PDB file of C-alpha atoms in Angstrom:
ATOM      1  CA  GLN M   1     -56.306  37.188 -55.583  1.00 86.00           C
ATOM      2  CA  ALA M   2     -55.138  33.570 -55.742  1.00 87.00           C
ATOM      3  CA  GLY M   3     -51.599  34.671 -54.870  1.00 86.00           C
ATOM      4  CA  THR M   4     -52.822  36.408 -51.734  1.00 90.00           C
ATOM      5  CA  ILE M   5     -54.708  33.298 -50.638  1.00 94.00           C
ATOM      6  CA  MET M   6     -51.639  31.128 -51.215  1.00 94.00           C
ATOM      7  CA  ALA M   7     -49.389  33.574 -49.342  1.00 92.00           C
ATOM      8  CA  CYS M   8     -51.777  33.530 -46.381  1.00 94.00           C
ATOM      9  CA  LEU M   9     -51.812  29.729 -46.429  1.00 95.00           C
ATOM     10  CA  VAL M  10     -48.004  29.644 -46.439  1.00 94.00           C
ATOM     11  CA  TRP M  11     -47.858  31.938 -43.427  1.00 95.00           C
ATOM     12  CA  LEU M  12     -50.595  30.024 -41.610  1.00 97.00           C
ATOM     13  CA  LEU M  13     -48.935  26.657 -42.127  1.00 96.00           C
ATOM     14  CA  MET M  14     -45.459  27.898 -41.213  1.00 96.00           C
ATOM     15  CA  ILE M  15     -46.697  29.532 -38.012  1.00 96.00           C
ATOM     16  CA  TYR M  16     -48.732  26.424 -37.159  1.00 97.00           C
ATOM     17  CA  SER M  17     -45.662  24.234 -37.632  1.00 96.00           C
ATOM     18  CA  ALA M  18     -43.540  26.545 -35.457  1.00 96.00           C
ATOM     19  CA  VAL M  19     -46.153  26.434 -32.677  1.00 96.00           C
ATOM     20  CA  THR M  20     -46.344  22.636 -32.957  1.00 96.00           C
ATOM     21  CA  VAL M  21     -42.564  22.261 -32.725  1.00 96.00           C
ATOM     22  CA  THR M  22     -42.482  24.692 -29.800  1.00 96.00           C
ATOM     23  CA  LEU M  23     -45.125  22.652 -27.956  1.00 96.00           C
ATOM     24  CA  LEU M  24     -43.157  19.472 -28.650  1.00 96.00           C
ATOM     25  CA  THR M  25     -40.092  21.162 -27.199  1.00 96.00           C
ATOM     26  CA  ILE M  26     -41.965  22.262 -24.085  1.00 95.00           C
ATOM     27  CA  THR M  27     -43.336  18.756 -23.465  1.00 95.00           C
ATOM     28  CA  ASP M  28     -39.880  17.184 -23.981  1.00 92.00           C
ATOM     29  CA  GLY M  29     -40.932  15.527 -27.229  1.00 93.00           C
ATOM     30  CA  ILE M  30     -37.856  16.823 -29.028  1.00 94.00           C
ATOM     31  CA  PRO M  31     -34.628  18.403 -27.764  1.00 96.00           C
ATOM     32  CA  PRO M  32     -34.816  22.187 -27.239  1.00 94.00           C
ATOM     33  CA  VAL M  33     -31.902  22.785 -29.620  1.00 96.00           C
ATOM     34  CA  LEU M  34     -33.827  21.246 -32.507  1.00 96.00           C
ATOM     35  CA  GLY M  35     -36.865  23.364 -31.681  1.00 95.00           C
ATOM     36  CA  MET M  36     -34.780  26.540 -31.672  1.00 96.00           C
ATOM     37  CA  ILE M  37     -33.105  25.630 -34.958  1.00 97.00           C
ATOM     38  CA  TYR M  38     -36.453  24.871 -36.574  1.00 96.00           C
ATOM     39  CA  CYS M  39     -38.017  28.125 -35.362  1.00 96.00           C
ATOM     40  CA  PHE M  40     -34.964  30.030 -36.633  1.00 97.00           C
ATOM     41  CA  PHE M  41     -35.457  28.539 -40.098  1.00 97.00           C
ATOM     42  CA  VAL M  42     -39.175  29.349 -39.992  1.00 97.00           C
ATOM     43  CA  VAL M  43     -38.410  32.978 -39.137  1.00 97.00           C
ATOM     44  CA  MET M  44     -35.834  33.160 -41.936  1.00 97.00           C
ATOM     45  CA  ALA M  45     -38.244  31.615 -44.459  1.00 96.00           C
ATOM     46  CA  LEU M  46     -41.108  33.937 -43.504  1.00 96.00           C
ATOM     47  CA  SER M  47     -38.889  37.030 -43.570  1.00 96.00           C
ATOM     48  CA  SER M  48     -37.597  36.062 -47.027  1.00 95.00           C
ATOM     49  CA  HIS M  49     -41.159  35.432 -48.201  1.00 94.00           C
ATOM     50  CA  ALA M  50     -42.287  38.819 -46.878  1.00 93.00           C
ATOM     51  CA  LYS M  51     -39.361  40.645 -48.490  1.00 93.00           C
ATOM     52  CA  THR M  52     -39.924  39.097 -51.904  1.00 90.00           C
ATOM     53  CA  SER M  53     -43.684  39.615 -51.696  1.00 88.00           C
ATOM     54  CA  LEU M  54     -43.611  43.238 -50.567  1.00 89.00           C
ATOM     55  CA  THR M  55     -40.679  44.767 -52.454  1.00 89.00           C
ATOM     56  CA  ASP M  56     -40.310  45.852 -56.059  1.00 85.00           C
ATOM     57  CA  PRO M  57     -37.791  43.731 -57.989  1.00 81.00           C
ATOM     58  CA  GLY M  58     -36.887  46.688 -60.200  1.00 80.00           C
ATOM     59  CA  THR M  59     -36.716  47.015 -63.948  1.00 79.00           C
ATOM     60  CA  VAL M  60     -34.099  46.924 -66.664  1.00 75.00           C
ATOM     61  CA  PRO M  61     -33.160  50.475 -67.675  1.00 76.00           C
ATOM     62  CA  GLN M  62     -34.143  51.572 -71.195  1.00 75.00           C
ATOM     63  CA  ASN M  63     -30.513  52.317 -72.083  1.00 73.00           C
ATOM     64  CA  ALA M  64     -29.364  48.794 -71.174  1.00 73.00           C
ATOM     65  CA  VAL M  65     -29.503  47.617 -74.798  1.00 72.00           C
ATOM     66  CA  PRO M  66     -26.194  45.956 -75.765  1.00 66.00           C
ATOM     67  CA  MET M  67     -24.155  47.516 -78.534  1.00 70.00           C
ATOM     68  CA  GLU M  68     -24.079  45.754 -81.895  1.00 73.00           C
ATOM     69  CA  SER M  69     -20.443  44.668 -81.458  1.00 72.00           C
ATOM     70  CA  GLN M  70     -21.253  43.072 -78.098  1.00 66.00           C
ATOM     71  CA  ARG M  71     -24.224  41.252 -79.588  1.00 67.00           C
ATOM     72  CA  ARG M  72     -22.193  39.981 -82.538  1.00 71.00           C
ATOM     73  CA  ASP M  73     -19.229  38.829 -80.419  1.00 70.00           C
ATOM     74  CA  SER M  74     -21.442  37.159 -77.840  1.00 65.00           C
ATOM     75  CA  THR M  75     -21.015  33.421 -77.250  1.00 63.00           C
ATOM     76  CA  SER M  76     -24.590  33.105 -76.046  1.00 59.00           C
ATOM     77  CA  HIS M  77     -26.506  30.146 -77.386  1.00 55.00           C
ATOM     78  CA  SER M  78     -29.919  31.319 -76.276  1.00 59.00           C
ATOM     79  CA  MET M  79     -32.702  32.368 -78.582  1.00 56.00           C
ATOM     80  CA  CYS M  80     -32.395  35.916 -77.253  1.00 58.00           C
ATOM     81  CA  GLY M  81     -28.867  36.185 -78.658  1.00 52.00           C
ATOM     82  CA  GLN M  82     -30.020  35.600 -82.234  1.00 50.00           C
TER      83      GLN M  82
END
């Protein structure tokens, strides 16, 4: 539930900022090129946010366990390699 609220706040603030920049562009507060670049980045950020929020990241297959020789010869220094 908290994640949904935060996601809605992200979308609300990003759309609000895009509208504000667009209004500044219309009233000659900032150059139109900067407004277009900013709105492009907002669209890219929101599309990335939607994709990561709405798609399944997948899982590691059950048969993806490394063989004993691979584990022994590994140069990994992480705790998982022990």
